[in-house]
Amino acid sequence: MMVPLDSSKKISFQRQICDGDLVIVYERHDIMKAVKVRSGSELQNRFGVFKHSDWIGKPFGSKVLSSKGGFVYLLAPTPELWTLVLSHRTQILYIADISFVISYLEIVPGCVVLESGTGSGSLTTSLARAVAPSGHVFTFDFHEQRAASAREDFERNGLSGLITVNVRDIQGEGFPAEHSGSIDAAFLDLPQPWLAIPSAVRMLKQDGVLCSFSPCVEQVQRTCSTLRSNFTDIRTFEVLLRTYEVRESKRADTTVEEEEEEGAAIGPPPQKRRQCSSTGLNPCSAERSSSVTAKPCATARGHTGYLTFARLGLREDQNAKTE
């Protein structure tokens, strides 16, 4: 279970892997896979054959060996790791946007959240953890097969108790009336979010927060124009993440010319190669030095979309009551 509802069963590296558990098989930072542990099953990859039976009883975080001596790590499933391994049915939100959304929507355990649309379920999974154990996420997608696939993923991850998936065109029909005035936060990922805003107004509690995700600034402009009728504190953000690779390298001392050819920008100053002593007191040997380098990843994600947040203000009828 990705988000245990029972706090006494909190997932940690001390919990042992059981038959039927979901584990994240980690080969390297950009190669991971979600695997359901089944006694008698095997995993084959470039490092060899791994028997699931060897995994059962080991704690999460264990390093396991294959028949060829290769190894992988068995990690506990988390929303962050699930975002990296899930099937992309649509473009998804990544960790930088997700963490920002949860923070600015002020989502805490016990909150009730509306989401449209569900898509691949990347954000939905993190929302479920944020509202657990007593909150709930109601997510909507107009595409029936996409909603069914997301529902299967949530059941597989043990999140069905925290998430309800519905098939509904929120732009055309709005949110169900049963949620009126009971929602703490709402998230919209729609082509025309301004069409769903009037419905979101009726769903949100007083002082509730709404977020709209849009890839184009023209969508943001129209959304903000619609929000001004009922919302206050309207803000738009673009979250850009730059990831660095930190590595330790060991190599023989190089000449000045070799350093310049390699373009080394980090590490000790270049030195000329030591000469061999003819007396034998300084035998010629390749000295190896160790240095730590940090450089931006070659594949850095740029613009994903704009996040517009707004807080529901006091309605006109409520203003009249307070006067």
Short mmCIF file of N, CA, C and O in Angstrom, two decimals, residues 65-129:
data_model
loop_
_atom_site.label_atom_id
_atom_site.label_comp_id
_atom_site.label_asym_id
_atom_site.label_seq_id
_atom_site.Cartn_x
_atom_site.Cartn_y
_atom_site.Cartn_z
N LEU A 65 20.67 -9.28 -5.42
CA LEU A 65 21.54 -9.73 -6.50
C LEU A 65 20.80 -10.63 -7.46
O LEU A 65 19.88 -11.36 -7.09
N SER A 66 21.26 -10.61 -8.73
CA SER A 66 20.70 -11.49 -9.75
C SER A 66 21.55 -12.74 -9.88
O SER A 66 22.59 -12.88 -9.21
N SER A 67 21.13 -13.63 -10.76
CA SER A 67 21.90 -14.85 -11.01
C SER A 67 23.25 -14.54 -11.64
O SER A 67 24.18 -15.34 -11.54
N LYS A 68 23.42 -13.37 -12.27
CA LYS A 68 24.68 -12.98 -12.91
C LYS A 68 25.54 -12.10 -12.01
O LYS A 68 26.63 -11.71 -12.40
N GLY A 69 25.05 -11.80 -10.83
CA GLY A 69 25.81 -10.95 -9.92
C GLY A 69 25.46 -9.48 -10.01
O GLY A 69 26.02 -8.67 -9.27
N GLY A 70 24.54 -9.13 -10.93
CA GLY A 70 24.09 -7.75 -11.00
C GLY A 70 23.17 -7.44 -9.83
O GLY A 70 22.78 -8.34 -9.09
N PHE A 71 22.83 -6.18 -9.65
CA PHE A 71 21.99 -5.84 -8.50
C PHE A 71 21.03 -4.71 -8.82
O PHE A 71 21.23 -3.92 -9.76
N VAL A 72 19.94 -4.66 -8.05
CA VAL A 72 18.98 -3.56 -8.08
C VAL A 72 18.58 -3.28 -6.63
O VAL A 72 18.88 -4.06 -5.72
N TYR A 73 17.90 -2.15 -6.42
CA TYR A 73 17.37 -1.81 -5.11
C TYR A 73 15.85 -1.93 -5.12
O TYR A 73 15.21 -1.59 -6.13
N LEU A 74 15.28 -2.41 -4.04
CA LEU A 74 13.84 -2.56 -3.91
C LEU A 74 13.33 -1.44 -3.00
O LEU A 74 13.54 -1.48 -1.78
N LEU A 75 12.67 -0.46 -3.59
CA LEU A 75 12.25 0.72 -2.85
C LEU A 75 10.76 0.66 -2.52
O LEU A 75 9.96 0.13 -3.28
N ALA A 76 10.42 1.24 -1.38
CA ALA A 76 9.02 1.37 -1.00
C ALA A 76 8.33 2.33 -1.95
O ALA A 76 8.88 3.38 -2.29
N PRO A 77 7.13 2.01 -2.41
CA PRO A 77 6.43 2.92 -3.33
C PRO A 77 6.01 4.20 -2.61
O PRO A 77 5.48 4.16 -1.51
N THR A 78 6.26 5.32 -3.24
CA THR A 78 5.83 6.63 -2.74
C THR A 78 5.21 7.38 -3.91
O THR A 78 5.47 7.04 -5.07
N PRO A 79 4.39 8.40 -3.66
CA PRO A 79 3.85 9.19 -4.77
C PRO A 79 4.94 9.77 -5.67
O PRO A 79 4.76 9.85 -6.89
N GLU A 80 6.08 10.17 -5.08
CA GLU A 80 7.15 10.74 -5.90
C GLU A 80 7.72 9.71 -6.86
O GLU A 80 7.94 10.00 -8.05
N LEU A 81 7.95 8.49 -6.37
CA LEU A 81 8.47 7.44 -7.25
C LEU A 81 7.42 6.99 -8.24
O LEU A 81 7.74 6.67 -9.40
N TRP A 82 6.15 6.95 -7.81
CA TRP A 82 5.08 6.53 -8.73
C TRP A 82 4.99 7.49 -9.91
O TRP A 82 4.74 7.07 -11.05
N THR A 83 5.19 8.78 -9.67
CA THR A 83 5.18 9.76 -10.75
C THR A 83 6.22 9.43 -11.82
O THR A 83 6.01 9.70 -13.00
N LEU A 84 7.32 8.82 -11.41
CA LEU A 84 8.41 8.51 -12.35
C LEU A 84 8.21 7.20 -13.09
O LEU A 84 8.89 6.96 -14.10
N VAL A 85 7.30 6.34 -12.63
CA VAL A 85 7.15 5.02 -13.26
C VAL A 85 5.77 4.78 -13.85
O VAL A 85 5.56 3.78 -14.53
N LEU A 86 4.80 5.65 -13.61
CA LEU A 86 3.44 5.39 -14.07
C LEU A 86 3.33 5.44 -15.58
O LEU A 86 4.18 5.99 -16.28
N SER A 87 2.24 4.85 -16.11
CA SER A 87 1.96 4.87 -17.54
C SER A 87 1.40 6.24 -17.92
O SER A 87 0.44 6.71 -17.30
N HIS A 88 1.98 6.86 -18.92
CA HIS A 88 1.55 8.21 -19.32
C HIS A 88 0.38 8.11 -20.28
O HIS A 88 0.55 7.88 -21.48
N ARG A 89 -0.82 8.30 -19.76
CA ARG A 89 -2.00 8.36 -20.62
C ARG A 89 -2.22 9.79 -21.11
O ARG A 89 -2.88 10.02 -22.12
N THR A 90 -1.69 10.74 -20.36
CA THR A 90 -1.71 12.16 -20.73
C THR A 90 -0.40 12.77 -20.25
O THR A 90 0.39 12.12 -19.56
N GLN A 91 -0.18 14.03 -20.59
CA GLN A 91 0.95 14.76 -20.02
C GLN A 91 0.73 14.89 -18.51
O GLN A 91 -0.39 15.17 -18.07
N ILE A 92 1.76 14.66 -17.72
CA ILE A 92 1.58 14.64 -16.26
C ILE A 92 2.28 15.82 -15.60
O ILE A 92 3.13 16.48 -16.20
N LEU A 93 1.89 16.07 -14.35
CA LEU A 93 2.61 17.02 -13.51
C LEU A 93 3.73 16.29 -12.80
O LEU A 93 3.58 15.12 -12.40
N TYR A 94 4.87 16.97 -12.64
CA TYR A 94 6.01 16.38 -11.96
C TYR A 94 6.16 16.98 -10.56
O TYR A 94 5.41 17.85 -10.15
N ILE A 95 7.16 16.50 -9.85
CA ILE A 95 7.29 16.77 -8.42
C ILE A 95 7.34 18.26 -8.10
O ILE A 95 6.74 18.72 -7.13
N ALA A 96 8.04 19.05 -8.91
CA ALA A 96 8.16 20.48 -8.62
C ALA A 96 6.79 21.15 -8.62
O ALA A 96 6.44 21.90 -7.69
N ASP A 97 5.98 20.90 -9.64
CA ASP A 97 4.64 21.47 -9.71
C ASP A 97 3.73 20.89 -8.64
O ASP A 97 2.94 21.61 -8.02
N ILE A 98 3.82 19.58 -8.42
CA ILE A 98 2.94 18.90 -7.46
C ILE A 98 3.15 19.46 -6.06
O ILE A 98 2.19 19.77 -5.34
N SER A 99 4.40 19.58 -5.63
CA SER A 99 4.67 20.07 -4.28
C SER A 99 4.20 21.51 -4.11
O SER A 99 3.68 21.89 -3.05
N PHE A 100 4.35 22.31 -5.16
CA PHE A 100 3.90 23.70 -5.11
C PHE A 100 2.38 23.77 -5.01
O PHE A 100 1.83 24.58 -4.24
N VAL A 101 1.69 22.92 -5.77
CA VAL A 101 0.23 22.90 -5.75
C VAL A 101 -0.29 22.53 -4.36
O VAL A 101 -1.18 23.20 -3.81
N ILE A 102 0.25 21.47 -3.77
CA ILE A 102 -0.22 21.02 -2.47
C ILE A 102 0.04 22.07 -1.39
O ILE A 102 -0.78 22.30 -0.50
N SER A 103 1.17 22.76 -1.51
CA SER A 103 1.50 23.80 -0.53
C SER A 103 0.54 24.98 -0.65
O SER A 103 -0.04 25.44 0.34
N TYR A 104 0.34 25.51 -1.87
CA TYR A 104 -0.49 26.70 -2.04
C TYR A 104 -1.98 26.42 -1.91
O TYR A 104 -2.75 27.33 -1.62
N LEU A 105 -2.40 25.16 -2.13
CA LEU A 105 -3.80 24.82 -1.90
C LEU A 105 -4.07 24.56 -0.41
O LEU A 105 -5.20 24.31 -0.02
N GLU A 106 -3.01 24.60 0.38
CA GLU A 106 -3.11 24.45 1.84
C GLU A 106 -3.78 23.13 2.21
O GLU A 106 -4.62 23.06 3.11
N ILE A 107 -3.38 22.07 1.53
CA ILE A 107 -3.98 20.75 1.75
C ILE A 107 -3.29 20.06 2.92
O ILE A 107 -2.06 19.90 2.92
N VAL A 108 -4.08 19.64 3.89
CA VAL A 108 -3.59 18.94 5.08
C VAL A 108 -4.48 17.73 5.32
O VAL A 108 -5.54 17.59 4.69
N PRO A 109 -4.06 16.82 6.20
CA PRO A 109 -4.90 15.65 6.50
C PRO A 109 -6.32 16.06 6.88
O PRO A 109 -6.53 16.97 7.68
N GLY A 110 -7.30 15.39 6.27
CA GLY A 110 -8.71 15.66 6.55
C GLY A 110 -9.38 16.53 5.52
O GLY A 110 -10.61 16.65 5.50
N CYS A 111 -8.61 17.15 4.61
CA CYS A 111 -9.20 18.00 3.58
C CYS A 111 -9.98 17.18 2.55
O CYS A 111 -9.67 16.02 2.29
N VAL A 112 -11.00 17.82 1.97
CA VAL A 112 -11.75 17.22 0.86
C VAL A 112 -11.41 18.03 -0.39
O VAL A 112 -11.56 19.27 -0.40
N VAL A 113 -10.94 17.36 -1.44
CA VAL A 113 -10.40 18.03 -2.62
C VAL A 113 -11.12 17.55 -3.88
O VAL A 113 -11.41 16.36 -4.03
N LEU A 114 -11.39 18.48 -4.79
CA LEU A 114 -11.90 18.16 -6.12
C LEU A 114 -10.79 18.33 -7.13
O LEU A 114 -10.01 19.30 -7.06
N GLU A 115 -10.73 17.40 -8.10
CA GLU A 115 -9.73 17.49 -9.17
C GLU A 115 -10.39 17.19 -10.50
O GLU A 115 -11.16 16.25 -10.64
N SER A 116 -10.06 17.98 -11.50
CA SER A 116 -10.51 17.72 -12.87
C SER A 116 -9.46 18.27 -13.83
O SER A 116 -9.10 19.45 -13.74
N GLY A 117 -8.89 17.43 -14.78
CA GLY A 117 -9.15 16.02 -14.92
C GLY A 117 -8.07 15.14 -14.30
O GLY A 117 -6.96 15.57 -14.00
N THR A 118 -8.45 13.89 -14.25
CA THR A 118 -7.61 12.89 -13.59
C THR A 118 -6.34 12.60 -14.36
O THR A 118 -5.25 12.51 -13.79
N GLY A 119 -6.47 12.44 -15.69
CA GLY A 119 -5.31 12.15 -16.52
C GLY A 119 -4.64 10.85 -16.14
O GLY A 119 -5.29 9.82 -15.99
N SER A 120 -3.34 10.90 -15.94
CA SER A 120 -2.57 9.70 -15.57
C SER A 120 -2.54 9.45 -14.07
O SER A 120 -1.99 8.46 -13.61
N GLY A 121 -3.07 10.38 -13.28
CA GLY A 121 -3.16 10.18 -11.83
C GLY A 121 -1.93 10.56 -11.05
O GLY A 121 -1.82 10.22 -9.87
N SER A 122 -1.00 11.28 -11.65
CA SER A 122 0.22 11.67 -10.96
C SER A 122 -0.08 12.58 -9.77
O SER A 122 0.31 12.30 -8.63
N LEU A 123 -0.79 13.67 -10.03
CA LEU A 123 -1.14 14.60 -8.96
C LEU A 123 -2.11 13.95 -7.97
O LEU A 123 -1.99 14.14 -6.76
N THR A 124 -3.07 13.18 -8.48
CA THR A 124 -4.08 12.55 -7.63
C THR A 124 -3.45 11.72 -6.52
O THR A 124 -3.89 11.73 -5.37
N THR A 125 -2.40 10.98 -6.86
CA THR A 125 -1.73 10.13 -5.89
C THR A 125 -1.12 10.95 -4.77
O THR A 125 -1.23 10.58 -3.59
N SER A 126 -0.49 12.06 -5.10
CA SER A 126 0.10 12.92 -4.06
C SER A 126 -0.98 13.62 -3.25
O SER A 126 -0.82 13.83 -2.04
N LEU A 127 -2.08 13.99 -3.88
CA LEU A 127 -3.19 14.59 -3.15
C LEU A 127 -3.74 13.61 -2.12
O LEU A 127 -4.06 14.00 -0.98
N ALA A 128 -3.83 12.33 -2.49
CA ALA A 128 -4.35 11.32 -1.57
C ALA A 128 -3.47 11.21 -0.33
O ALA A 128 -3.98 11.10 0.79
N ARG A 129 -2.16 11.23 -0.50
CA ARG A 129 -1.28 11.17 0.66
C ARG A 129 -1.43 12.41 1.53
O ARG A 129 -1.38 12.33 2.76
#
